[in-house]
């Protein structure tokens, strides 16, 4: 029997930074490359806004043939061309029709102000994406799963907690307790100082009427406030915005992060049952801690599973092999047992 061991994340945070592992970028043999020919553009409505999506159909499915479906949501501030294609292509190969989408105010979707990152709005968009997929004749509306990566994994749990049309839910490298994560990493005074900076920017926007933005990514905090001020996030978004996702923008509305820091999917986990739930998480993740993945699993009831993948960092589960393929293979096996591909 293969055993997986983990050290507490706070202990890992005190260790010297090994850039070769902690902020790892794969070589050409391990870096996944999406195939745009595998997807087609679609549009659907969410709260009177037109959202842009990509649809991945099983290559062996006949035109109009009904298959199980998967709706996917990705990492914080990302667009549909980042991370999700590497999972969606593998899920489609396994017989699922997969929908990925840009949440409102991001990418090719409508919504103002641009880059307003509010978990409640994204969860609404997630549920409306389910409605769109259910309305398609080539999808079995009673066999639709959610599969989210990073923050999309947390939002998948929250959506499944309220939407009982969902047949199964999967979180991969999920973000579950954002305020708790920052509080544990920064301490109460440090976290309060961060929130106060956001509060002041929200106040400035209220007084002036001008949207206040901060960068989405930065290597660190040396140049001021940023949404994701760390080398790992910076390496991923900087690289993929140039190679895969020109629609991605390095900015976020400052006041929207007040809601983001209050987001906590652990409270939603008990509401997911009887919907089956799978959590796949990396053993090393300094930004979305494994400890919170364990808490979601512990809080949930019913049919649930927690699977660990040995990782060096968070972004290996975005677009690097063997990590993505290991996660995708486990998800497919688990979903097949509950939904079946109809093959």
mmCIF file of C-alpha atoms in Angstrom:
data_model
loop_
_atom_site.group_PDB
_atom_site.id
_atom_site.type_symbol
_atom_site.label_atom_id
_atom_site.label_comp_id
_atom_site.label_asym_id
_atom_site.label_seq_id
_atom_site.Cartn_x
_atom_site.Cartn_y
_atom_site.Cartn_z
ATOM 1 C CA UNK A 1 0.000 0.000 0.000
ATOM 2 C CA UNK A 2 1.360 3.427 -0.986
ATOM 3 C CA UNK A 3 1.408 5.909 1.883
ATOM 4 C CA UNK A 4 1.256 9.684 1.584
ATOM 5 C CA UNK A 5 2.799 11.765 4.353
ATOM 6 C CA UNK A 6 2.509 15.502 4.834
ATOM 7 C CA UNK A 7 4.119 18.057 7.091
ATOM 8 C CA UNK A 8 1.982 20.888 8.510
ATOM 9 C CA UNK A 9 1.909 23.875 6.171
ATOM 10 C CA UNK A 10 2.991 26.390 8.859
ATOM 11 C CA UNK A 11 6.182 24.349 9.300
ATOM 12 C CA UNK A 12 6.776 24.349 5.544
ATOM 13 C CA UNK A 13 6.414 28.139 5.466
ATOM 14 C CA UNK A 14 9.452 28.464 7.735
ATOM 15 C CA UNK A 15 11.683 26.404 5.449
ATOM 16 C CA UNK A 16 14.146 28.028 3.033
ATOM 17 C CA UNK A 17 12.655 28.687 -0.386
ATOM 18 C CA UNK A 18 13.757 26.151 -2.994
ATOM 19 C CA UNK A 19 12.822 27.895 -6.229
ATOM 20 C CA UNK A 20 13.455 24.739 -8.253
ATOM 21 C CA UNK A 21 10.546 23.080 -6.469
ATOM 22 C CA UNK A 22 8.378 25.663 -4.779
ATOM 23 C CA UNK A 23 7.971 27.856 -7.867
ATOM 24 C CA UNK A 24 8.546 25.081 -10.348
ATOM 25 C CA UNK A 25 7.943 25.609 -14.068
ATOM 26 C CA UNK A 26 8.050 22.385 -16.021
ATOM 27 C CA UNK A 27 10.310 21.687 -18.953
ATOM 28 C CA UNK A 28 8.931 21.029 -22.420
ATOM 29 C CA UNK A 29 8.409 17.341 -21.670
ATOM 30 C CA UNK A 30 6.093 18.093 -18.739
ATOM 31 C CA UNK A 31 4.415 21.365 -19.675
ATOM 32 C CA UNK A 32 0.935 20.715 -21.056
ATOM 33 C CA UNK A 33 -0.156 22.593 -24.181
ATOM 34 C CA UNK A 34 -3.834 23.050 -24.987
ATOM 35 C CA UNK A 35 -5.270 22.285 -28.416
ATOM 36 C CA UNK A 36 -7.697 25.070 -29.418
ATOM 37 C CA UNK A 37 -9.159 22.793 -32.097
ATOM 38 C CA UNK A 38 -10.695 20.644 -29.348
ATOM 39 C CA UNK A 39 -13.138 23.360 -28.241
ATOM 40 C CA UNK A 40 -15.867 25.503 -29.719
ATOM 41 C CA UNK A 41 -17.073 28.901 -28.499
ATOM 42 C CA UNK A 42 -20.507 29.160 -26.879
ATOM 43 C CA UNK A 43 -22.503 31.896 -25.161
ATOM 44 C CA UNK A 44 -25.043 31.725 -22.350
ATOM 45 C CA UNK A 45 -26.892 34.126 -20.056
ATOM 46 C CA UNK A 46 -26.205 34.696 -16.374
ATOM 47 C CA UNK A 47 -28.195 37.378 -14.553
ATOM 48 C CA UNK A 48 -28.874 39.250 -17.830
ATOM 49 C CA UNK A 49 -25.194 39.176 -18.799
ATOM 50 C CA UNK A 50 -23.785 37.236 -21.744
ATOM 51 C CA UNK A 51 -21.002 34.917 -20.633
ATOM 52 C CA UNK A 52 -18.438 33.375 -22.966
ATOM 53 C CA UNK A 53 -17.628 29.695 -22.768
ATOM 54 C CA UNK A 54 -15.827 26.857 -24.489
ATOM 55 C CA UNK A 55 -17.499 23.530 -25.148
ATOM 56 C CA UNK A 56 -15.476 20.314 -25.384
ATOM 57 C CA UNK A 57 -17.340 17.392 -26.951
ATOM 58 C CA UNK A 58 -16.186 13.761 -26.823
ATOM 59 C CA UNK A 59 -14.384 13.106 -30.118
ATOM 60 C CA UNK A 60 -16.251 9.802 -30.617
ATOM 61 C CA UNK A 61 -19.715 11.241 -29.899
ATOM 62 C CA UNK A 62 -22.085 11.480 -32.843
ATOM 63 C CA UNK A 63 -23.648 14.844 -33.608
ATOM 64 C CA UNK A 64 -26.447 15.421 -31.126
ATOM 65 C CA UNK A 65 -25.599 12.314 -29.081
ATOM 66 C CA UNK A 66 -26.386 12.868 -25.409
ATOM 67 C CA UNK A 67 -23.496 12.435 -22.951
ATOM 68 C CA UNK A 68 -22.859 13.217 -19.300
ATOM 69 C CA UNK A 69 -21.633 16.755 -18.705
ATOM 70 C CA UNK A 70 -19.078 18.598 -16.592
ATOM 71 C CA UNK A 71 -19.054 22.335 -15.835
ATOM 72 C CA UNK A 72 -15.633 23.691 -14.910
ATOM 73 C CA UNK A 73 -14.474 26.857 -13.147
ATOM 74 C CA UNK A 74 -10.836 27.841 -12.750
ATOM 75 C CA UNK A 75 -8.305 29.674 -10.586
ATOM 76 C CA UNK A 76 -8.671 33.144 -9.101
ATOM 77 C CA UNK A 77 -8.846 35.876 -11.771
ATOM 78 C CA UNK A 78 -8.169 33.357 -14.558
ATOM 79 C CA UNK A 79 -9.915 33.073 -17.902
ATOM 80 C CA UNK A 80 -11.130 29.948 -19.675
ATOM 81 C CA UNK A 81 -7.934 29.551 -21.712
ATOM 82 C CA UNK A 82 -5.882 29.018 -18.538
ATOM 83 C CA UNK A 83 -5.649 25.718 -16.603
ATOM 84 C CA UNK A 84 -9.064 24.322 -17.527
ATOM 85 C CA UNK A 85 -8.276 23.145 -21.095
ATOM 86 C CA UNK A 86 -5.783 20.599 -19.775
ATOM 87 C CA UNK A 87 -8.508 18.923 -17.722
ATOM 88 C CA UNK A 88 -11.386 19.521 -20.132
ATOM 89 C CA UNK A 89 -9.612 17.789 -23.016
ATOM 90 C CA UNK A 90 -8.976 14.682 -20.900
ATOM 91 C CA UNK A 91 -12.547 14.644 -19.567
ATOM 92 C CA UNK A 92 -13.913 14.954 -23.112
ATOM 93 C CA UNK A 93 -11.698 12.099 -24.272
ATOM 94 C CA UNK A 94 -13.323 10.024 -21.527
ATOM 95 C CA UNK A 95 -16.816 10.693 -22.884
ATOM 96 C CA UNK A 96 -17.970 13.864 -21.116
ATOM 97 C CA UNK A 97 -19.215 17.088 -22.681
ATOM 98 C CA UNK A 98 -17.340 19.809 -20.808
ATOM 99 C CA UNK A 99 -18.216 23.503 -20.448
ATOM 100 C CA UNK A 100 -15.638 26.044 -19.297
ATOM 101 C CA UNK A 101 -16.469 29.742 -19.020
ATOM 102 C CA UNK A 102 -15.296 33.236 -18.181
ATOM 103 C CA UNK A 103 -17.128 34.512 -15.127
ATOM 104 C CA UNK A 104 -18.737 37.927 -15.431
ATOM 105 C CA UNK A 105 -16.362 40.903 -15.846
ATOM 106 C CA UNK A 106 -13.552 38.573 -17.005
ATOM 107 C CA UNK A 107 -12.191 37.509 -20.382
ATOM 108 C CA UNK A 108 -14.784 37.563 -23.162
ATOM 109 C CA UNK A 109 -17.792 37.786 -20.829
ATOM 110 C CA UNK A 110 -19.863 40.880 -20.169
ATOM 111 C CA UNK A 111 -19.998 42.774 -16.897
ATOM 112 C CA UNK A 112 -18.762 46.000 -15.335
ATOM 113 C CA UNK A 113 -16.553 47.070 -13.722
ATOM 114 C CA UNK A 114 -14.039 44.820 -15.376
ATOM 115 C CA UNK A 115 -12.153 42.342 -13.183
ATOM 116 C CA UNK A 116 -14.584 42.553 -10.271
ATOM 117 C CA UNK A 117 -13.826 39.349 -8.353
ATOM 118 C CA UNK A 118 -16.753 38.436 -6.109
ATOM 119 C CA UNK A 119 -17.244 34.779 -5.051
ATOM 120 C CA UNK A 120 -21.038 35.173 -4.765
ATOM 121 C CA UNK A 121 -21.290 36.378 -8.364
ATOM 122 C CA UNK A 122 -19.016 33.596 -9.626
ATOM 123 C CA UNK A 123 -21.144 30.983 -7.834
ATOM 124 C CA UNK A 124 -24.241 32.456 -9.523
ATOM 125 C CA UNK A 125 -22.472 32.147 -12.879
ATOM 126 C CA UNK A 126 -21.523 28.552 -12.061
ATOM 127 C CA UNK A 127 -25.164 27.641 -11.377
ATOM 128 C CA UNK A 128 -26.299 29.362 -14.570
ATOM 129 C CA UNK A 129 -23.668 27.426 -16.520
ATOM 130 C CA UNK A 130 -25.348 24.263 -15.222
ATOM 131 C CA UNK A 131 -28.685 25.585 -16.517
ATOM 132 C CA UNK A 132 -27.155 26.182 -19.930
ATOM 133 C CA UNK A 133 -25.647 22.706 -20.133
ATOM 134 C CA UNK A 134 -28.917 21.100 -18.989
ATOM 135 C CA UNK A 135 -30.739 22.846 -21.831
ATOM 136 C CA UNK A 136 -28.514 21.315 -24.502
ATOM 137 C CA UNK A 137 -29.915 18.286 -26.313
ATOM 138 C CA UNK A 138 -26.462 16.703 -26.517
ATOM 139 C CA UNK A 139 -26.095 16.598 -22.706
ATOM 140 C CA UNK A 140 -27.927 14.397 -20.205
ATOM 141 C CA UNK A 141 -29.235 16.997 -17.764
ATOM 142 C CA UNK A 142 -29.483 14.469 -14.930
ATOM 143 C CA UNK A 143 -25.782 13.546 -15.228
ATOM 144 C CA UNK A 144 -23.966 16.865 -14.864
ATOM 145 C CA UNK A 145 -20.993 17.241 -12.509
ATOM 146 C CA UNK A 146 -19.037 20.268 -11.349
ATOM 147 C CA UNK A 147 -15.238 20.201 -11.430
ATOM 148 C CA UNK A 148 -13.329 23.239 -10.241
ATOM 149 C CA UNK A 149 -9.616 23.970 -9.970
ATOM 150 C CA UNK A 150 -8.093 26.287 -7.346
ATOM 151 C CA UNK A 151 -10.760 28.806 -6.301
ATOM 152 C CA UNK A 152 -13.071 27.126 -8.802
ATOM 153 C CA UNK A 153 -12.812 24.053 -6.587
ATOM 154 C CA UNK A 154 -14.147 25.951 -3.613
ATOM 155 C CA UNK A 155 -16.899 27.490 -5.708
ATOM 156 C CA UNK A 156 -17.828 24.023 -6.976
ATOM 157 C CA UNK A 157 -18.473 22.947 -3.369
ATOM 158 C CA UNK A 158 -20.532 26.077 -2.690
ATOM 159 C CA UNK A 159 -22.558 25.644 -5.882
ATOM 160 C CA UNK A 160 -23.265 21.974 -5.176
ATOM 161 C CA UNK A 161 -24.404 22.918 -1.669
ATOM 162 C CA UNK A 162 -27.254 24.990 -3.086
ATOM 163 C CA UNK A 163 -27.965 23.400 -6.490
ATOM 164 C CA UNK A 164 -29.358 19.884 -6.234
ATOM 165 C CA UNK A 165 -29.486 19.462 -10.002
ATOM 166 C CA UNK A 166 -25.773 18.687 -9.741
ATOM 167 C CA UNK A 167 -25.076 14.944 -9.837
ATOM 168 C CA UNK A 168 -21.509 15.044 -8.454
ATOM 169 C CA UNK A 169 -18.906 17.619 -7.460
ATOM 170 C CA UNK A 170 -15.117 17.628 -7.711
ATOM 171 C CA UNK A 171 -12.582 20.058 -6.269
ATOM 172 C CA UNK A 172 -8.960 20.014 -7.478
ATOM 173 C CA UNK A 173 -6.372 22.022 -5.487
ATOM 174 C CA UNK A 174 -9.336 23.923 -4.093
ATOM 175 C CA UNK A 175 -9.507 27.191 -2.191
ATOM 176 C CA UNK A 176 -11.848 26.813 0.771
ATOM 177 C CA UNK A 177 -11.131 29.217 3.646
ATOM 178 C CA UNK A 178 -9.464 32.312 2.273
ATOM 179 C CA UNK A 179 -9.639 34.515 5.336
ATOM 180 C CA UNK A 180 -8.461 31.637 7.497
ATOM 181 C CA UNK A 181 -5.528 31.005 5.182
ATOM 182 C CA UNK A 182 -4.350 34.618 5.288
ATOM 183 C CA UNK A 183 -4.977 34.872 9.017
ATOM 184 C CA UNK A 184 -2.844 31.802 9.689
ATOM 185 C CA UNK A 185 -0.066 33.044 7.421
ATOM 186 C CA UNK A 186 -0.043 36.731 8.419
ATOM 187 C CA UNK A 187 -1.382 36.810 11.976
ATOM 188 C CA UNK A 188 -4.344 38.893 13.079
ATOM 189 C CA UNK A 189 -2.525 42.238 12.945
ATOM 190 C CA UNK A 190 -1.044 41.610 9.506
ATOM 191 C CA UNK A 191 -4.321 40.390 8.067
ATOM 192 C CA UNK A 192 -6.206 43.324 9.601
ATOM 193 C CA UNK A 193 -3.702 45.722 8.041
ATOM 194 C CA UNK A 194 -4.255 44.125 4.618
ATOM 195 C CA UNK A 195 -8.028 44.396 4.972
ATOM 196 C CA UNK A 196 -7.756 48.017 6.086
ATOM 197 C CA UNK A 197 -5.871 48.877 2.899
ATOM 198 C CA UNK A 198 -8.707 47.355 0.870
ATOM 199 C CA UNK A 199 -11.294 49.150 3.026
ATOM 200 C CA UNK A 200 -9.570 52.477 2.367
ATOM 201 C CA UNK A 201 -9.516 51.862 -1.379
ATOM 202 C CA UNK A 202 -13.237 51.004 -1.237
ATOM 203 C CA UNK A 203 -13.772 54.297 0.586
ATOM 204 C CA UNK A 204 -11.851 56.189 -2.074
ATOM 205 C CA UNK A 205 -13.997 54.616 -4.782
ATOM 206 C CA UNK A 206 -17.140 55.603 -2.876
ATOM 207 C CA UNK A 207 -15.950 59.197 -2.530
ATOM 208 C CA UNK A 208 -14.637 59.697 -6.063
ATOM 209 C CA UNK A 209 -16.774 57.337 -8.116
ATOM 210 C CA UNK A 210 -13.612 56.031 -9.775
ATOM 211 C CA UNK A 211 -12.959 52.299 -9.754
ATOM 212 C CA UNK A 212 -9.897 51.482 -7.676
ATOM 213 C CA UNK A 213 -7.732 48.707 -9.077
ATOM 214 C CA UNK A 214 -4.750 46.819 -7.717
ATOM 215 C CA UNK A 215 -2.525 44.377 -9.650
ATOM 216 C CA UNK A 216 -3.720 40.792 -9.800
ATOM 217 C CA UNK A 217 -0.159 39.485 -9.536
ATOM 218 C CA UNK A 218 3.224 40.720 -8.353
ATOM 219 C CA UNK A 219 6.447 38.921 -7.404
ATOM 220 C CA UNK A 220 6.055 40.313 -3.862
ATOM 221 C CA UNK A 221 4.681 43.325 -1.983
ATOM 222 C CA UNK A 222 7.695 45.561 -2.644
ATOM 223 C CA UNK A 223 5.696 47.693 -5.093
ATOM 224 C CA UNK A 224 2.549 47.873 -2.973
ATOM 225 C CA UNK A 225 -0.705 45.984 -2.594
ATOM 226 C CA UNK A 226 -1.535 43.118 -4.993
ATOM 227 C CA UNK A 227 -4.135 40.333 -5.142
ATOM 228 C CA UNK A 228 -1.572 37.495 -5.469
ATOM 229 C CA UNK A 229 1.815 38.918 -4.445
ATOM 230 C CA UNK A 230 3.982 35.815 -4.671
ATOM 231 C CA UNK A 231 6.484 34.346 -7.147
ATOM 232 C CA UNK A 232 4.446 31.198 -7.771
ATOM 233 C CA UNK A 233 1.281 32.957 -8.958
ATOM 234 C CA UNK A 234 3.350 35.548 -10.796
ATOM 235 C CA UNK A 235 5.241 32.865 -12.719
ATOM 236 C CA UNK A 236 2.033 31.148 -13.826
ATOM 237 C CA UNK A 237 -0.119 34.113 -14.844
ATOM 238 C CA UNK A 238 2.734 36.038 -16.442
ATOM 239 C CA UNK A 239 3.661 33.015 -18.559
ATOM 240 C CA UNK A 240 0.158 31.943 -19.588
ATOM 241 C CA UNK A 241 -1.113 35.454 -20.316
ATOM 242 C CA UNK A 242 1.574 35.658 -22.978
ATOM 243 C CA UNK A 243 1.281 32.113 -24.347
ATOM 244 C CA UNK A 244 -2.386 31.135 -23.989
ATOM 245 C CA UNK A 245 -4.645 33.871 -22.644
ATOM 246 C CA UNK A 246 -4.168 37.371 -24.071
ATOM 247 C CA UNK A 247 -7.591 38.329 -22.660
ATOM 248 C CA UNK A 248 -6.290 37.948 -19.094
ATOM 249 C CA UNK A 249 -5.731 41.275 -17.313
ATOM 250 C CA UNK A 250 -3.310 41.979 -14.498
ATOM 251 C CA UNK A 251 -5.750 43.921 -12.347
ATOM 252 C CA UNK A 252 -8.618 43.390 -9.923
ATOM 253 C CA UNK A 253 -11.142 45.784 -8.378
ATOM 254 C CA UNK A 254 -9.817 46.388 -4.871
ATOM 255 C CA UNK A 255 -13.162 46.483 -3.070
ATOM 256 C CA UNK A 256 -14.232 43.120 -4.505
ATOM 257 C CA UNK A 257 -11.526 41.430 -2.438
ATOM 258 C CA UNK A 258 -13.383 42.296 0.743
ATOM 259 C CA UNK A 259 -15.889 39.592 -0.210
ATOM 260 C CA UNK A 260 -13.131 37.270 -1.375
ATOM 261 C CA UNK A 261 -11.357 37.337 1.982
ATOM 262 C CA UNK A 262 -14.632 36.487 3.729
ATOM 263 C CA UNK A 263 -15.256 33.432 1.529
ATOM 264 C CA UNK A 264 -15.373 30.089 3.359
ATOM 265 C CA UNK A 265 -16.574 26.892 1.666
ATOM 266 C CA UNK A 266 -16.043 24.799 4.800
ATOM 267 C CA UNK A 267 -19.364 26.108 6.106
ATOM 268 C CA UNK A 268 -21.041 24.920 2.882
ATOM 269 C CA UNK A 269 -19.600 21.399 2.922
ATOM 270 C CA UNK A 270 -22.283 19.820 5.157
ATOM 271 C CA UNK A 271 -24.945 21.002 2.695
ATOM 272 C CA UNK A 272 -23.479 19.111 -0.272
ATOM 273 C CA UNK A 273 -24.813 15.648 0.666
ATOM 274 C CA UNK A 274 -26.351 13.561 -0.737
ATOM 275 C CA UNK A 275 -24.454 14.785 -3.812
ATOM 276 C CA UNK A 276 -21.213 12.751 -4.094
ATOM 277 C CA UNK A 277 -18.091 14.842 -3.438
ATOM 278 C CA UNK A 278 -14.458 14.275 -4.438
ATOM 279 C CA UNK A 279 -11.575 16.430 -3.222
ATOM 280 C CA UNK A 280 -8.200 16.089 -4.962
ATOM 281 C CA UNK A 281 -5.439 18.140 -3.371
ATOM 282 C CA UNK A 282 -1.674 18.438 -3.464
ATOM 283 C CA UNK A 283 0.385 17.368 -0.464
ATOM 284 C CA UNK A 284 2.389 20.601 -0.656
ATOM 285 C CA UNK A 285 0.433 23.801 -1.204
ATOM 286 C CA UNK A 286 1.541 26.968 0.563
ATOM 287 C CA UNK A 287 -1.331 29.083 -0.752
ATOM 288 C CA UNK A 288 -4.433 26.871 -0.577
ATOM 289 C CA UNK A 289 -3.548 24.732 2.382
ATOM 290 C CA UNK A 290 -4.115 20.945 2.510
ATOM 291 C CA UNK A 291 -5.369 21.422 6.066
ATOM 292 C CA UNK A 292 -8.466 23.223 4.761
ATOM 293 C CA UNK A 293 -9.106 20.503 2.169
ATOM 294 C CA UNK A 294 -9.128 18.047 5.064
ATOM 295 C CA UNK A 295 -11.582 20.262 6.961
ATOM 296 C CA UNK A 296 -13.993 20.332 4.002
ATOM 297 C CA UNK A 297 -13.842 16.559 3.760
ATOM 298 C CA UNK A 298 -14.398 16.151 7.499
ATOM 299 C CA UNK A 299 -17.367 18.556 7.478
ATOM 300 C CA UNK A 300 -19.137 16.856 4.562
ATOM 301 C CA UNK A 301 -21.448 13.862 4.816
ATOM 302 C CA UNK A 302 -22.583 11.161 2.456
ATOM 303 C CA UNK A 303 -20.548 9.794 -0.444
ATOM 304 C CA UNK A 304 -17.192 11.576 -0.201
ATOM 305 C CA UNK A 305 -13.543 10.943 -1.005
ATOM 306 C CA UNK A 306 -10.293 12.811 -0.379
ATOM 307 C CA UNK A 307 -7.347 11.953 -2.652
ATOM 308 C CA UNK A 308 -3.820 13.308 -2.166
ATOM 309 C CA UNK A 309 -1.339 13.864 -4.984
ATOM 310 C CA UNK A 310 2.326 14.320 -4.106
ATOM 311 C CA UNK A 311 3.239 17.828 -5.260
ATOM 312 C CA UNK A 312 5.934 20.445 -4.720
ATOM 313 C CA UNK A 313 3.628 23.462 -5.040
ATOM 314 C CA UNK A 314 0.154 24.674 -5.978
ATOM 315 C CA UNK A 315 0.523 25.364 -9.709
ATOM 316 C CA UNK A 316 1.734 21.893 -10.666
ATOM 317 C CA UNK A 317 -1.948 20.939 -10.704
ATOM 318 C CA UNK A 318 -2.638 23.727 -13.241
ATOM 319 C CA UNK A 319 -0.766 22.661 -16.363
ATOM 320 C CA UNK A 320 2.073 20.274 -15.535
ATOM 321 C CA UNK A 321 2.411 16.541 -15.843
ATOM 322 C CA UNK A 322 2.352 14.033 -14.296
ATOM 323 C CA UNK A 323 0.272 15.958 -11.760
ATOM 324 C CA UNK A 324 -2.642 17.032 -13.994
ATOM 325 C CA UNK A 325 -2.956 13.641 -15.665
ATOM 326 C CA UNK A 326 -2.895 11.849 -12.308
ATOM 327 C CA UNK A 327 -5.625 14.116 -10.990
ATOM 328 C CA UNK A 328 -7.699 13.875 -14.173
ATOM 329 C CA UNK A 329 -7.437 10.075 -14.277
ATOM 330 C CA UNK A 330 -8.651 9.791 -10.697
ATOM 331 C CA UNK A 331 -11.529 12.201 -11.343
ATOM 332 C CA UNK A 332 -12.605 10.252 -14.446
ATOM 333 C CA UNK A 333 -12.564 6.925 -12.602
ATOM 334 C CA UNK A 334 -14.546 8.408 -9.717
ATOM 335 C CA UNK A 335 -17.102 10.128 -11.970
ATOM 336 C CA UNK A 336 -17.527 7.061 -14.176
ATOM 337 C CA UNK A 337 -18.556 5.074 -11.106
ATOM 338 C CA UNK A 338 -21.246 7.638 -10.282
ATOM 339 C CA UNK A 339 -22.343 9.089 -13.617
ATOM 340 C CA UNK A 340 -21.001 6.757 -16.284
ATOM 341 C CA UNK A 341 -19.932 8.033 -19.677
ATOM 342 C CA UNK A 342 -22.704 6.264 -21.535
ATOM 343 C CA UNK A 343 -20.071 4.710 -23.769
#
